[in-house]
């Protein structure tokens, strides 16, 4: 990207927010020959990319499809995802010689550093002659005929296409703001209430007292909430539950219904326990064959079944077996935006074109990336949405 020396007032396209979606969109529009200005209020670009995937950026998922996204309008993401696929992004990554690997479940990570992806996007912006202002705050946006006037701390700039790519509310210390939602509302678009998603969950006080010191213990579990179901690792923390299975299910949790946790997935726990029904060993010792010992002890104590198998009896054995396959836990809440990976909800898609991301009621206004009510699963899906929606808008803005 080139710093605008004598900054023009008039632009074809202004993109606000230099994250994943904003940089992709700016690069695409610039490479089409549009005069593009990218405005970022933070002092660095792509901070979420930098910290993503433990510093290695899980930049896409080879299996990404509409079924991996939550939205009040589940079909909305279909068109953009189909027109800019994981394969296309991988080709771009390969064209920059960035080495990558599949970790698991189709998740692609950089071998070296997430900074490679940021450098690639900056370079793509430079190829499109994108100019930028950073750090630069936007004070307000008004409409003047068919153009937008963007008032910034460095003066006013004008454009015919305005792209809002300011992301969600997660990790506020890295520049997240509700700016995009406010602009949507200003122009008469509804906003689906945002909430933290892909986020650890807190134990209620009684569960915290029982399980809080199991922090660090991880088990393979299947967790269900309504129709959603994920089998991955479940991690006990000093505040509650985390790990991929919990992060995934958190996006579906409504804050009221208990989660159903299967601690012995793939196993009929009652049948298994019956094999030990005559044993003198205590249930927690039997369970320690399939679960970490301390978890087995705490779980049995909490359920009043830390007893020898031979004295449990068929009734209690059956109840314990059922509860091991369906341990109901009602979290007290999430750990909030500071610990969430994404924000679910956002600009309501009913007034956006699924092909271009343009507001159907405000010609020239576009919303892309996480600010839109499209939320991906854990595993590279959110970046794929950022690339695909940024690409869609970048082809027409
Ligand atoms: C810890 C963590 C790890 C993650 N790991 C992954 C991962 O491995 N894979 C994956 O797919 N997803 C991951 N995500 C999610 C992913 O980072 C986001 O979904 C993605 O970055 C969204 O892209 P975006 O461009 O829409 O928004 P952002 O990347 O959030 O970019 C928005 C930009 O807008 C700027 N901005 C905000 N308000 C204003 C304003 N008023 N004026 C000007 N600029 C503004 C922000 O400073 C920011 O630069 C992770 C998220 C977190 C927090």
CSV table of C-alpha atoms and ligand atoms in Angstrom, one decimal:
chain,number,residue,atom,x,y,z
A,1,UNK,CA,0.0,0.0,0.0
A,2,UNK,CA,1.2,3.5,-0.7
A,3,UNK,CA,0.7,6.3,1.7
A,4,UNK,CA,-1.2,9.1,0.0
A,5,UNK,CA,1.2,12.0,-0.2
A,6,UNK,CA,-1.1,14.7,-1.4
A,7,UNK,CA,-4.3,13.0,-0.4
A,8,UNK,CA,-7.1,13.4,-2.9
A,9,UNK,CA,-10.6,14.3,-1.7
A,10,UNK,CA,-12.4,12.3,-4.4
A,11,UNK,CA,-12.3,8.5,-4.6
A,12,UNK,CA,-14.1,5.8,-6.4
A,13,UNK,CA,-14.1,3.5,-3.4
A,14,UNK,CA,-13.5,4.1,0.3
A,15,UNK,CA,-13.1,1.0,2.5
A,16,UNK,CA,-13.3,1.6,6.3
A,17,UNK,CA,-11.5,-1.1,8.3
A,18,UNK,CA,-8.2,-2.6,7.2
A,19,UNK,CA,-8.8,-6.1,8.5
A,20,UNK,CA,-9.1,-9.3,6.5
A,21,UNK,CA,-12.2,-8.4,4.6
A,22,UNK,CA,-11.3,-4.7,4.1
A,23,UNK,CA,-7.9,-5.4,2.6
A,24,UNK,CA,-9.2,-8.2,0.3
A,25,UNK,CA,-11.9,-5.8,-1.0
A,26,UNK,CA,-9.6,-2.8,-1.4
A,27,UNK,CA,-7.1,-5.0,-3.3
A,28,UNK,CA,-9.8,-6.4,-5.6
A,29,UNK,CA,-11.3,-3.0,-6.4
A,30,UNK,CA,-7.9,-1.4,-6.9
A,31,UNK,CA,-6.8,-4.2,-9.3
A,32,UNK,CA,-10.0,-3.4,-11.3
A,33,UNK,CA,-8.7,0.1,-11.8
A,34,UNK,CA,-10.8,1.8,-9.2
A,35,UNK,CA,-9.2,4.6,-7.1
A,36,UNK,CA,-9.4,3.1,-3.6
A,37,UNK,CA,-8.7,4.7,-0.2
A,38,UNK,CA,-8.5,2.4,2.8
A,39,UNK,CA,-9.1,4.0,6.2
A,40,UNK,CA,-8.0,2.3,9.5
A,41,UNK,CA,-8.4,3.9,12.9
A,42,UNK,CA,-5.9,1.6,14.7
A,43,UNK,CA,-2.1,2.1,14.3
A,44,UNK,CA,-1.6,-1.3,12.7
A,45,UNK,CA,-3.5,-3.3,10.0
A,46,UNK,CA,-4.7,-6.8,10.3
A,47,UNK,CA,-4.3,-7.3,14.0
A,48,UNK,CA,-6.8,-10.1,14.1
A,49,UNK,CA,-4.9,-11.9,11.4
A,50,UNK,CA,-1.7,-11.5,13.4
A,51,UNK,CA,-3.1,-13.1,16.5
A,52,UNK,CA,-5.2,-15.7,14.7
A,53,UNK,CA,-4.5,-19.5,14.9
A,54,UNK,CA,-2.0,-19.1,17.7
A,55,UNK,CA,0.1,-16.7,15.4
A,56,UNK,CA,-0.1,-19.1,12.4
A,57,UNK,CA,-3.5,-18.0,11.0
A,58,UNK,CA,-5.9,-20.7,10.2
A,59,UNK,CA,-6.6,-18.8,7.0
A,60,UNK,CA,-9.3,-21.1,5.4
A,61,UNK,CA,-11.0,-24.4,5.6
A,62,UNK,CA,-11.0,-26.6,2.6
A,63,UNK,CA,-14.5,-27.8,3.5
A,64,UNK,CA,-16.0,-24.4,3.9
A,65,UNK,CA,-19.7,-24.3,2.8
A,66,UNK,CA,-22.9,-22.6,3.8
A,67,UNK,CA,-23.6,-25.3,6.5
A,68,UNK,CA,-20.6,-24.1,8.5
A,69,UNK,CA,-22.1,-20.6,9.1
A,70,UNK,CA,-24.8,-19.2,11.4
A,71,UNK,CA,-27.1,-16.4,10.3
A,72,UNK,CA,-30.7,-15.5,10.6
A,73,UNK,CA,-30.6,-15.9,6.8
A,74,UNK,CA,-28.6,-19.1,6.4
A,75,UNK,CA,-28.6,-19.0,2.5
A,76,UNK,CA,-27.1,-15.5,2.4
A,77,UNK,CA,-23.5,-16.6,2.4
A,78,UNK,CA,-24.0,-19.2,-0.3
A,79,UNK,CA,-23.3,-17.0,-3.4
A,80,UNK,CA,-20.2,-15.3,-2.1
A,81,UNK,CA,-18.7,-18.5,-0.8
A,82,UNK,CA,-19.3,-20.2,-4.2
A,83,UNK,CA,-17.7,-17.4,-6.1
A,84,UNK,CA,-14.6,-17.2,-4.0
A,85,UNK,CA,-13.6,-20.6,-2.7
A,86,UNK,CA,-10.9,-21.9,-0.4
A,87,UNK,CA,-9.1,-23.2,-3.5
A,88,UNK,CA,-8.9,-19.7,-4.9
A,89,UNK,CA,-7.5,-18.3,-1.6
A,90,UNK,CA,-5.0,-21.2,-1.4
A,91,UNK,CA,-3.9,-20.4,-5.0
A,92,UNK,CA,-3.2,-16.8,-3.9
A,93,UNK,CA,-1.3,-18.0,-0.8
A,94,UNK,CA,0.8,-20.3,-3.0
A,95,UNK,CA,1.5,-17.6,-5.5
A,96,UNK,CA,3.3,-15.7,-2.7
A,97,UNK,CA,5.3,-18.9,-1.8
A,98,UNK,CA,3.7,-19.0,1.6
A,99,UNK,CA,4.2,-22.5,3.1
A,100,UNK,CA,1.1,-24.0,4.8
A,101,UNK,CA,-0.2,-27.3,6.1
A,102,UNK,CA,-3.5,-28.9,7.1
A,103,UNK,CA,-3.7,-29.3,10.8
A,104,UNK,CA,-7.0,-31.3,11.1
A,105,UNK,CA,-10.5,-31.2,9.7
A,106,UNK,CA,-9.6,-29.2,6.6
A,107,UNK,CA,-8.0,-26.4,8.6
A,108,UNK,CA,-5.1,-24.7,6.7
A,109,UNK,CA,-2.4,-22.9,8.7
A,110,UNK,CA,0.7,-21.0,7.7
A,111,UNK,CA,3.9,-23.1,8.4
A,112,UNK,CA,5.7,-20.0,9.6
A,113,UNK,CA,3.7,-16.9,10.6
A,114,UNK,CA,0.3,-15.1,10.2
A,115,UNK,CA,2.4,-12.1,9.3
A,116,UNK,CA,2.9,-13.7,5.9
A,117,UNK,CA,-0.8,-13.4,5.2
A,118,UNK,CA,-0.8,-9.7,6.2
A,119,UNK,CA,2.2,-9.0,4.0
A,120,UNK,CA,0.4,-10.8,1.1
A,121,UNK,CA,-2.7,-8.7,1.5
A,122,UNK,CA,-0.7,-5.5,1.8
A,123,UNK,CA,1.1,-6.5,-1.4
A,124,UNK,CA,-2.2,-7.2,-3.2
A,125,UNK,CA,-3.4,-3.7,-2.1
A,126,UNK,CA,-0.2,-2.2,-3.5
A,127,UNK,CA,-0.7,-4.0,-6.8
A,128,UNK,CA,-4.1,-2.3,-6.9
A,129,UNK,CA,-2.6,1.1,-6.1
A,130,UNK,CA,-4.7,1.3,-2.9
A,131,UNK,CA,-3.9,4.4,-0.8
A,132,UNK,CA,-4.4,4.5,2.9
A,133,UNK,CA,-5.0,6.6,5.9
A,134,UNK,CA,-3.9,5.2,9.2
A,135,UNK,CA,-4.4,5.8,12.1
A,136,UNK,CA,-7.4,7.9,11.1
A,137,UNK,CA,-10.8,8.1,12.8
A,138,UNK,CA,-14.0,8.6,11.0
A,139,UNK,CA,-16.2,11.2,12.7
A,140,UNK,CA,-19.3,10.7,10.5
A,141,UNK,CA,-20.7,9.8,7.1
A,142,UNK,CA,-23.2,11.8,5.1
A,143,UNK,CA,-24.8,11.4,1.7
A,144,UNK,CA,-24.4,14.2,-0.9
A,145,UNK,CA,-26.3,13.4,-4.0
A,146,UNK,CA,-25.0,10.0,-5.2
A,147,UNK,CA,-21.8,10.3,-3.2
A,148,UNK,CA,-20.8,9.7,0.4
A,149,UNK,CA,-18.9,12.3,2.4
A,150,UNK,CA,-16.6,10.7,5.0
A,151,UNK,CA,-15.5,13.1,7.7
A,152,UNK,CA,-12.2,12.0,9.2
A,153,UNK,CA,-9.8,13.4,11.7
A,154,UNK,CA,-7.7,14.3,8.7
A,155,UNK,CA,-10.4,16.1,6.7
A,156,UNK,CA,-13.3,15.0,4.5
A,157,UNK,CA,-13.1,12.6,1.6
A,158,UNK,CA,-15.7,11.6,-0.9
A,159,UNK,CA,-16.6,8.4,-2.8
A,160,UNK,CA,-19.3,6.8,-4.9
A,161,UNK,CA,-18.8,3.4,-3.2
A,162,UNK,CA,-18.4,3.1,0.5
A,163,UNK,CA,-17.5,-0.3,2.0
A,164,UNK,CA,-17.8,-0.9,5.7
A,165,UNK,CA,-15.4,-3.6,6.9
A,166,UNK,CA,-15.0,-2.7,10.6
A,167,UNK,CA,-15.6,-6.2,11.9
A,168,UNK,CA,-17.3,-7.2,15.2
A,169,UNK,CA,-16.8,-6.4,18.8
A,170,UNK,CA,-14.3,-9.0,19.8
A,171,UNK,CA,-11.0,-8.1,21.4
A,172,UNK,CA,-11.7,-4.3,21.9
A,173,UNK,CA,-8.1,-3.6,22.9
A,174,UNK,CA,-7.1,-4.3,19.2
A,175,UNK,CA,-9.4,-1.7,17.7
A,176,UNK,CA,-12.9,-3.4,17.6
A,177,UNK,CA,-15.8,-0.9,17.6
A,178,UNK,CA,-19.6,-0.9,17.0
A,179,UNK,CA,-19.0,1.6,14.2
A,180,UNK,CA,-20.4,-0.7,11.4
A,181,UNK,CA,-23.6,-1.3,13.3
A,182,UNK,CA,-24.1,2.4,13.9
A,183,UNK,CA,-23.6,3.2,10.1
A,184,UNK,CA,-26.1,0.4,9.2
A,185,UNK,CA,-28.7,1.9,11.6
A,186,UNK,CA,-28.0,5.5,10.3
A,187,UNK,CA,-28.9,4.3,6.8
A,188,UNK,CA,-32.0,2.4,7.9
A,189,UNK,CA,-30.6,-1.2,8.0
A,190,UNK,CA,-31.5,-3.4,10.9
A,191,UNK,CA,-28.8,-5.0,13.1
A,192,UNK,CA,-29.2,-8.5,14.6
A,193,UNK,CA,-28.2,-8.1,18.2
A,194,UNK,CA,-24.4,-8.9,18.4
A,195,UNK,CA,-23.1,-11.4,21.0
A,196,UNK,CA,-19.8,-13.1,21.7
A,197,UNK,CA,-19.4,-16.4,19.8
A,198,UNK,CA,-16.6,-19.0,19.7
A,199,UNK,CA,-16.2,-18.1,23.3
A,200,UNK,CA,-15.3,-20.0,26.5
A,201,UNK,CA,-18.2,-20.5,28.9
A,202,UNK,CA,-18.3,-19.8,32.7
A,203,UNK,CA,-19.4,-22.4,35.3
A,204,UNK,CA,-22.1,-21.4,37.7
A,205,UNK,CA,-20.8,-21.0,41.3
A,206,UNK,CA,-21.7,-24.6,42.4
A,207,UNK,CA,-20.1,-26.2,39.3
A,208,UNK,CA,-17.0,-23.9,39.7
A,209,UNK,CA,-16.6,-25.1,43.3
A,210,UNK,CA,-16.7,-28.7,42.1
A,211,UNK,CA,-14.7,-28.6,38.9
A,212,UNK,CA,-12.7,-25.3,39.0
A,213,UNK,CA,-9.5,-26.9,40.0
A,214,UNK,CA,-9.5,-29.3,37.1
A,215,UNK,CA,-8.1,-26.5,35.0
A,216,UNK,CA,-5.9,-27.9,32.2
A,217,UNK,CA,-7.7,-31.3,32.0
A,218,UNK,CA,-8.9,-32.0,28.4
A,219,UNK,CA,-11.2,-34.8,27.2
A,220,UNK,CA,-12.7,-35.9,23.9
A,221,UNK,CA,-16.4,-35.1,24.2
A,222,UNK,CA,-19.5,-34.6,22.2
A,223,UNK,CA,-21.5,-31.5,23.1
A,224,UNK,CA,-25.0,-30.8,22.0
A,225,UNK,CA,-27.2,-27.8,22.2
A,226,UNK,CA,-30.5,-27.9,20.3
A,227,UNK,CA,-29.8,-29.4,16.9
A,228,UNK,CA,-26.1,-28.5,17.0
A,229,UNK,CA,-23.6,-31.1,18.0
A,230,UNK,CA,-19.8,-31.1,18.0
A,231,UNK,CA,-17.3,-33.8,18.9
A,232,UNK,CA,-13.9,-32.4,19.7
A,233,UNK,CA,-11.8,-31.6,22.8
A,234,UNK,CA,-13.4,-30.2,25.9
A,235,UNK,CA,-11.1,-28.2,28.2
A,236,UNK,CA,-11.6,-27.5,31.9
A,237,UNK,CA,-10.4,-24.0,32.9
A,238,UNK,CA,-10.2,-22.2,36.2
A,239,UNK,CA,-13.4,-20.3,35.2
A,240,UNK,CA,-15.4,-22.9,33.3
A,241,UNK,CA,-15.2,-24.8,30.1
A,242,UNK,CA,-13.3,-24.1,26.8
A,243,UNK,CA,-11.6,-26.1,24.0
A,244,UNK,CA,-12.8,-26.5,20.5
A,245,UNK,CA,-16.0,-28.4,21.3
A,246,UNK,CA,-17.1,-25.6,23.7
A,247,UNK,CA,-16.1,-22.8,21.4
A,248,UNK,CA,-18.1,-24.3,18.6
A,249,UNK,CA,-21.3,-24.9,20.7
A,250,UNK,CA,-21.1,-21.5,22.3
A,251,UNK,CA,-22.2,-19.9,19.0
A,252,UNK,CA,-25.4,-21.9,19.3
A,253,UNK,CA,-26.0,-21.5,23.0
A,254,UNK,CA,-28.9,-19.2,23.9
A,255,UNK,CA,-27.8,-18.5,27.4
A,256,UNK,CA,-30.8,-20.4,29.0
A,257,UNK,CA,-30.7,-24.1,27.9
A,258,UNK,CA,-28.2,-26.5,29.5
A,259,UNK,CA,-25.6,-28.0,27.3
A,260,UNK,CA,-25.7,-31.8,27.0
A,261,UNK,CA,-22.1,-33.2,27.3
A,262,UNK,CA,-21.3,-36.7,26.4
A,263,UNK,CA,-18.2,-37.5,28.3
A,264,UNK,CA,-17.9,-41.0,26.7
A,265,UNK,CA,-18.7,-40.4,23.1
A,266,UNK,CA,-19.1,-43.5,21.0
A,267,UNK,CA,-19.7,-45.6,24.0
A,268,UNK,CA,-22.9,-46.7,25.7
A,269,UNK,CA,-21.8,-45.9,29.2
A,270,UNK,CA,-24.5,-48.0,30.9
A,271,UNK,CA,-23.6,-51.1,28.9
A,272,UNK,CA,-19.9,-50.5,29.7
A,273,UNK,CA,-20.6,-50.0,33.4
A,274,UNK,CA,-22.7,-53.2,33.5
A,275,UNK,CA,-19.6,-55.1,32.5
A,276,UNK,CA,-18.2,-54.1,35.9
A,277,UNK,CA,-21.4,-54.3,37.9
A,278,UNK,CA,-20.1,-57.0,40.2
A,279,UNK,CA,-16.7,-55.4,40.8
A,280,UNK,CA,-15.5,-54.3,44.2
A,281,UNK,CA,-13.9,-51.3,42.6
A,282,UNK,CA,-15.5,-47.9,43.0
A,283,UNK,CA,-17.2,-46.3,40.1
A,284,UNK,CA,-14.6,-43.4,39.9
A,285,UNK,CA,-11.8,-46.0,39.6
A,286,UNK,CA,-13.7,-47.8,36.8
A,287,UNK,CA,-14.4,-44.5,35.1
A,288,UNK,CA,-10.7,-43.6,35.3
A,289,UNK,CA,-10.2,-46.2,32.5
A,290,UNK,CA,-12.0,-43.8,30.2
A,291,UNK,CA,-11.6,-40.4,31.8
A,292,UNK,CA,-8.8,-38.5,33.6
A,293,UNK,CA,-8.8,-39.8,37.1
A,294,UNK,CA,-9.4,-36.4,38.8
A,295,UNK,CA,-12.4,-35.7,36.6
A,296,UNK,CA,-13.8,-39.1,37.3
A,297,UNK,CA,-13.4,-38.5,41.1
A,298,UNK,CA,-15.0,-35.1,41.0
A,299,UNK,CA,-17.8,-36.1,38.7
A,300,UNK,CA,-18.7,-39.2,40.8
A,301,UNK,CA,-18.6,-37.1,44.0
A,302,UNK,CA,-20.8,-34.4,42.5
A,303,UNK,CA,-23.3,-37.1,41.4
A,304,UNK,CA,-23.2,-39.0,44.7
A,305,UNK,CA,-22.0,-42.2,43.0
A,306,UNK,CA,-18.4,-42.5,44.4
A,307,UNK,CA,-19.3,-46.0,45.5
A,308,UNK,CA,-18.2,-49.6,44.9
A,309,UNK,CA,-19.8,-50.9,41.7
A,310,UNK,CA,-21.3,-53.9,43.6
A,311,UNK,CA,-23.3,-51.6,46.0
A,312,UNK,CA,-24.4,-49.1,43.2
A,313,UNK,CA,-27.2,-51.4,42.0
A,314,UNK,CA,-28.8,-51.5,38.6
A,315,UNK,CA,-30.9,-48.3,39.1
A,316,UNK,CA,-28.0,-46.0,40.1
A,317,UNK,CA,-25.7,-47.6,37.5
A,318,UNK,CA,-28.2,-46.9,34.8
A,319,UNK,CA,-28.7,-43.3,35.9
A,320,UNK,CA,-24.9,-42.7,36.2
A,321,UNK,CA,-24.5,-44.3,32.7
A,322,UNK,CA,-27.2,-42.0,31.2
A,323,UNK,CA,-25.6,-39.0,32.9
A,324,UNK,CA,-22.2,-39.8,31.6
A,325,UNK,CA,-23.6,-39.9,28.1
A,326,UNK,CA,-25.6,-36.7,28.8
A,327,UNK,CA,-24.1,-34.6,31.5
A,328,UNK,CA,-26.3,-31.4,31.6
A,329,UNK,CA,-24.4,-28.3,32.4
A,330,UNK,CA,-25.9,-24.8,32.5
A,331,UNK,CA,-23.1,-22.3,32.2
A,332,UNK,CA,-23.6,-18.9,34.0
A,333,UNK,CA,-22.6,-17.0,30.8
A,334,UNK,CA,-19.8,-16.5,28.4
A,335,UNK,CA,-16.4,-15.0,29.0
A,336,UNK,CA,-17.4,-12.1,26.8
A,337,UNK,CA,-15.9,-10.1,23.9
A,338,UNK,CA,-12.4,-10.1,25.4
A,339,UNK,CA,-12.1,-13.9,25.1
A,340,UNK,CA,-14.4,-14.5,22.1
A,341,UNK,CA,-13.0,-15.2,18.6
A,342,UNK,CA,-15.9,-13.7,16.8
A,343,UNK,CA,-19.1,-11.7,17.2
A,344,UNK,CA,-22.3,-13.4,16.0
A,345,UNK,CA,-25.2,-11.2,14.8
A,346,UNK,CA,-24.5,-8.0,13.0
A,347,UNK,CA,-25.9,-6.1,10.0
A,348,UNK,CA,-29.1,-7.9,9.0
A,349,UNK,CA,-28.6,-9.5,5.6
A,350,UNK,CA,-32.2,-9.1,4.5
A,351,UNK,CA,-31.4,-5.6,3.0
A,352,UNK,CA,-28.0,-6.7,1.5
A,353,UNK,CA,-27.4,-8.3,-1.9
A,354,UNK,CA,-25.9,-11.7,-1.4
A,355,UNK,CA,-24.0,-11.3,-4.7
A,356,UNK,CA,-22.4,-8.0,-4.1
A,357,UNK,CA,-22.9,-7.2,-0.3
A,358,UNK,CA,-24.5,-3.9,-1.3
A,359,UNK,CA,-27.3,-2.4,0.7
A,360,UNK,CA,-30.3,-2.8,-1.5
A,361,UNK,CA,-31.8,0.4,-0.2
A,362,UNK,CA,-28.7,2.6,-0.3
A,363,UNK,CA,-26.9,2.5,-3.6
A,364,UNK,CA,-23.1,2.4,-3.2
A,365,UNK,CA,-23.1,1.2,0.4
A,366,UNK,CA,-21.5,-2.2,1.2
A,367,UNK,CA,-21.0,-4.3,4.3
A,368,UNK,CA,-18.4,-7.1,4.3
A,369,UNK,CA,-16.8,-9.5,6.8
A,370,UNK,CA,-17.7,-10.0,10.4
A,371,UNK,CA,-19.8,-6.9,10.7
A,372,UNK,CA,-22.4,-8.8,8.7
A,373,UNK,CA,-24.8,-11.3,10.4
A,374,UNK,CA,-22.8,-14.3,9.1
A,375,UNK,CA,-20.7,-16.2,11.7
A,376,UNK,CA,-18.5,-19.2,10.8
A,377,UNK,CA,-17.6,-22.2,12.9
A,378,UNK,CA,-14.1,-22.5,14.4
A,379,UNK,CA,-11.5,-23.7,12.0
A,380,UNK,CA,-10.8,-21.1,9.3
A,381,UNK,CA,-14.4,-20.5,8.2
A,382,UNK,CA,-14.5,-16.9,9.5
A,383,UNK,CA,-11.5,-15.9,7.4
A,384,UNK,CA,-13.0,-17.6,4.3
A,385,UNK,CA,-16.1,-15.5,4.8
A,386,UNK,CA,-13.9,-12.3,5.1
A,387,UNK,CA,-12.1,-13.2,1.8
A,388,UNK,CA,-15.3,-14.2,0.0
A,389,UNK,CA,-17.4,-11.3,1.0
A,390,UNK,CA,-14.5,-8.9,0.5
A,391,UNK,CA,-14.0,-10.4,-2.9
A,392,UNK,CA,-17.7,-10.1,-3.8
A,393,UNK,CA,-17.8,-6.4,-3.0
A,394,UNK,CA,-14.4,-5.8,-4.5
A,395,UNK,CA,-15.7,-6.9,-7.9
A,396,UNK,CA,-18.4,-4.3,-8.1
A,397,UNK,CA,-17.7,-1.4,-5.7
B,1,LIG,C1,-7.9,-14.5,19.0
B,1,LIG,C2,-8.6,-14.7,17.7
B,1,LIG,C3,-8.2,-15.8,16.8
B,1,LIG,C4,-8.8,-16.0,15.6
B,1,LIG,N1,-8.4,-17.0,14.8
B,1,LIG,C5,-9.0,-17.2,13.7
B,1,LIG,C6,-8.5,-18.3,12.8
B,1,LIG,O1,-7.5,-18.9,13.0
B,1,LIG,N2,-9.3,-18.5,11.6
B,1,LIG,C7,-10.4,-17.8,11.3
B,1,LIG,O2,-11.0,-18.1,10.3
B,1,LIG,N3,-10.8,-16.8,12.1
B,1,LIG,C8,-10.1,-16.5,13.2
B,1,LIG,N4,-10.6,-15.5,14.0
B,1,LIG,C9,-11.7,-14.6,13.6
B,1,LIG,C10,-11.2,-13.7,12.5
B,1,LIG,O3,-10.0,-13.0,13.0
B,1,LIG,C11,-12.3,-12.6,12.1
B,1,LIG,O4,-13.5,-13.3,11.8
B,1,LIG,C12,-11.8,-11.8,10.9
B,1,LIG,O5,-10.6,-11.1,11.2
B,1,LIG,C13,-12.9,-10.8,10.5
B,1,LIG,O6,-12.4,-10.0,9.5
B,1,LIG,P1,-13.0,-8.5,9.3
B,1,LIG,O7,-12.1,-7.9,8.3
B,1,LIG,O8,-14.4,-8.6,9.1
B,1,LIG,O9,-12.8,-7.8,10.7
B,1,LIG,P2,-11.4,-7.4,11.5
B,1,LIG,O10,-10.4,-8.4,11.0
B,1,LIG,O11,-11.8,-7.4,12.9
B,1,LIG,O12,-11.0,-6.0,10.9
B,1,LIG,C14,-11.8,-4.9,11.2
B,1,LIG,C15,-10.9,-3.7,11.1
B,1,LIG,O13,-11.7,-2.5,11.2
B,1,LIG,C16,-11.0,-1.6,12.1
B,1,LIG,N5,-12.0,-0.7,12.6
B,1,LIG,C17,-12.9,-0.9,13.6
B,1,LIG,N6,-13.7,0.2,13.8
B,1,LIG,C18,-13.2,1.1,13.0
B,1,LIG,C19,-13.5,2.5,12.8
B,1,LIG,N7,-14.5,3.1,13.5
B,1,LIG,N8,-12.8,3.2,11.9
B,1,LIG,C20,-11.8,2.6,11.2
B,1,LIG,N9,-11.4,1.4,11.4
B,1,LIG,C21,-12.1,0.6,12.2
B,1,LIG,C22,-10.3,-2.5,13.1
B,1,LIG,O14,-9.3,-1.8,13.8
B,1,LIG,C23,-9.9,-3.6,12.2
B,1,LIG,O15,-8.6,-3.4,11.7
B,1,LIG,C24,-9.9,-15.2,15.2
B,1,LIG,C25,-10.3,-14.1,16.1
B,1,LIG,C26,-9.6,-13.9,17.2
B,1,LIG,C27,-10.1,-12.7,18.1
